[in-house]
């Protein structure tokens, strides 16, 4: 049985890495989808600090996640917690990529904080709902700098939106 922080971690990671893209199938992992999937894989093996704002059911949540030294830390409601390892997330990602199908496309190139990025979009219609994402990937480093995700699960759970930014360099686990 997973603890509340571990469940929250998987929720946050699902949004942070792109709920949709964790599910992109190997067939879809060609061309533009491959660029996105490679960037996501690289995040798990690079010290990274993400800052996320999520709106779910009219409630706004601010969440930070740090990937460092093979561990994942999440800050929610002002408290840091450890919720697993990057290896756990890699395994979940690989499992999900085997079943879902996504389409991806390069939209344009754009500067983000003075760095040239490729802006990509992705879309998935799945039993989980409709998921649309845009991700800004550094052309120099192959790492995401920004991502926006919209999920429509329908029914009473409705729609959610998530925006995040990624920072690299001098990343350390929280105390």
Coordinates of C-alpha atoms in Angstrom, one line a residue:
X1 CA 0.0 0.0 0.0
X2 CA 1.4 3.4 -1.0
X3 CA 1.7 6.2 1.5
X4 CA 0.0 9.5 0.9
X5 CA 3.3 11.2 -0.1
X6 CA 4.1 8.3 -2.5
X7 CA 0.6 8.6 -4.1
X8 CA 1.1 12.4 -4.4
X9 CA 4.5 11.8 -5.9
X10 CA 3.1 9.6 -8.7
X11 CA 0.3 12.2 -9.3
X12 CA 2.9 15.0 -9.6
X13 CA 5.3 13.0 -11.7
X14 CA 2.5 12.0 -14.0
X15 CA 1.7 15.7 -14.6
X16 CA 5.3 16.9 -14.5
X17 CA 6.6 14.5 -17.1
X18 CA 3.5 14.8 -19.1
X19 CA 0.8 12.3 -18.3
X20 CA 0.3 11.9 -22.0
X21 CA 3.9 11.4 -22.9
X22 CA 4.6 8.8 -20.3
X23 CA 2.1 6.7 -22.3
X24 CA 3.4 7.3 -25.8
X25 CA 3.7 4.0 -27.6
X26 CA 6.9 2.7 -29.2
X27 CA 5.3 3.2 -32.7
X28 CA 4.5 6.8 -31.9
X29 CA 8.1 7.2 -30.6
X30 CA 9.3 8.2 -34.1
X31 CA 10.2 11.6 -35.3
X32 CA 8.8 14.4 -33.1
X33 CA 7.6 12.0 -30.4
X34 CA 11.1 10.6 -30.1
X35 CA 12.5 14.1 -29.3
X36 CA 10.0 14.5 -26.5
X37 CA 10.5 11.0 -25.1
X38 CA 14.2 11.4 -25.2
X39 CA 13.9 14.8 -23.3
X40 CA 11.7 13.2 -20.6
X41 CA 14.2 10.3 -20.2
X42 CA 17.0 12.8 -19.8
X43 CA 15.2 14.7 -17.0
X44 CA 15.2 11.6 -14.8
X45 CA 19.0 11.3 -15.2
X46 CA 19.8 15.0 -14.8
X47 CA 19.6 16.9 -11.5
X48 CA 16.4 18.9 -12.1
X49 CA 14.1 21.2 -10.1
X50 CA 10.6 21.6 -11.5
X51 CA 8.1 24.2 -10.4
X52 CA 4.5 23.3 -11.2
X53 CA 1.2 25.0 -10.9
X54 CA -1.8 22.7 -11.3
X55 CA -5.5 23.5 -11.5
X56 CA -7.6 20.5 -10.8
X57 CA -11.3 20.8 -10.2
X58 CA -11.0 24.6 -9.6
X59 CA -8.3 24.1 -7.0
X60 CA -4.8 25.5 -7.6
X61 CA -1.8 23.6 -6.3
X62 CA 1.8 24.7 -6.4
X63 CA 4.2 21.8 -6.3
X64 CA 8.0 21.5 -6.6
X65 CA 9.9 18.4 -7.6
X66 CA 13.6 17.7 -7.4
X67 CA 15.3 14.8 -9.2
X68 CA 18.8 14.3 -7.7
X69 CA 21.1 11.4 -7.1
X70 CA 18.5 8.9 -8.2
X71 CA 15.9 10.1 -5.8
X72 CA 12.7 12.1 -6.2
X73 CA 11.6 14.8 -3.7
X74 CA 8.3 16.6 -3.8
X75 CA 7.2 19.8 -2.0
X76 CA 3.5 20.2 -1.5
X77 CA 1.7 22.3 1.1
X78 CA 5.1 23.6 2.3
X79 CA 6.6 20.2 3.1
X80 CA 9.2 18.2 1.3
X81 CA 8.8 14.5 1.2
X82 CA 10.7 11.7 -0.5
X83 CA 8.5 9.5 -2.6
X84 CA 10.7 7.1 -4.5
X85 CA 13.5 6.9 -7.0
X86 CA 14.0 7.9 -10.6
X87 CA 14.3 4.1 -11.3
X88 CA 10.7 3.7 -10.1
X89 CA 9.5 6.4 -12.5
X90 CA 11.5 5.0 -15.4
X91 CA 9.9 1.6 -14.9
X92 CA 6.4 3.1 -14.7
X93 CA 7.1 5.2 -17.8
X94 CA 8.3 2.2 -19.8
X95 CA 5.2 0.2 -18.8
X96 CA 2.9 3.0 -19.8
X97 CA 4.6 3.6 -23.1
X98 CA 3.7 0.0 -24.2
X99 CA 0.0 0.6 -24.3
X100 CA -1.0 4.2 -25.1
X101 CA -0.8 6.0 -28.4
X102 CA 0.2 9.7 -28.9
X103 CA 0.7 12.0 -31.9
X104 CA 3.3 14.6 -31.7
X105 CA 4.4 17.5 -33.9
X106 CA 7.0 20.3 -34.0
X107 CA 5.2 23.6 -33.9
X108 CA 8.0 26.2 -34.0
X109 CA 11.3 27.4 -32.5
X110 CA 11.1 29.9 -29.7
X111 CA 13.4 31.6 -27.1
X112 CA 12.8 30.6 -23.4
X113 CA 14.9 32.6 -20.9
X114 CA 17.4 33.4 -23.7
X115 CA 17.7 29.8 -24.8
X116 CA 16.5 28.5 -28.2
X117 CA 13.9 25.8 -27.9
X118 CA 11.9 23.6 -30.2
X119 CA 8.2 23.8 -29.2
X120 CA 6.4 20.5 -29.6
X121 CA 2.7 19.5 -29.1
X122 CA 1.3 16.1 -28.4
X123 CA -2.2 14.7 -28.2
X124 CA -3.7 11.5 -26.9
X125 CA -7.2 10.1 -26.8
X126 CA -7.2 7.3 -24.3
X127 CA -9.5 5.6 -21.9
X128 CA -8.1 8.0 -19.3
X129 CA -9.3 11.0 -21.3
X130 CA -8.0 13.5 -23.8
X131 CA -4.6 14.9 -23.1
X132 CA -2.9 17.8 -24.9
X133 CA 0.6 19.0 -24.1
X134 CA 3.1 21.6 -25.3
X135 CA 6.7 21.2 -24.3
X136 CA 9.6 23.6 -24.9
X137 CA 12.9 21.6 -25.4
X138 CA 16.3 23.2 -25.3
X139 CA 18.0 22.8 -28.7
X140 CA 21.4 22.9 -27.1
X141 CA 20.8 20.4 -24.2
X142 CA 17.8 18.3 -25.2
X143 CA 16.1 19.1 -21.9
X144 CA 12.6 20.5 -21.3
X145 CA 12.5 24.1 -20.1
X146 CA 8.7 24.5 -19.9
X147 CA 5.6 22.3 -20.3
X148 CA 1.8 22.9 -20.3
X149 CA -0.6 20.0 -20.1
X150 CA -4.4 20.0 -20.4
X151 CA -6.3 16.9 -19.5
X152 CA -10.0 16.3 -20.0
X153 CA -11.2 13.1 -18.2
X154 CA -14.9 14.0 -18.7
X155 CA -17.6 13.6 -16.2
X156 CA -17.5 15.1 -12.7
X157 CA -13.6 15.0 -12.7
X158 CA -13.6 17.4 -15.7
X159 CA -10.6 19.2 -16.9
X160 CA -7.2 20.0 -15.4
X161 CA -4.4 22.3 -16.4
X162 CA -0.7 22.1 -15.4
X163 CA 2.1 24.5 -16.2
X164 CA 5.7 23.9 -15.2
X165 CA 9.2 25.2 -15.6
X166 CA 12.4 23.2 -15.3
X167 CA 15.7 24.3 -13.8
X168 CA 19.1 22.6 -14.0
X169 CA 22.4 23.2 -12.4
X170 CA 23.4 23.4 -8.7
X171 CA 20.4 21.2 -7.8
X172 CA 20.6 19.5 -4.4
X173 CA 18.2 17.3 -2.5
X174 CA 16.2 19.3 0.1
X175 CA 17.4 19.2 3.8

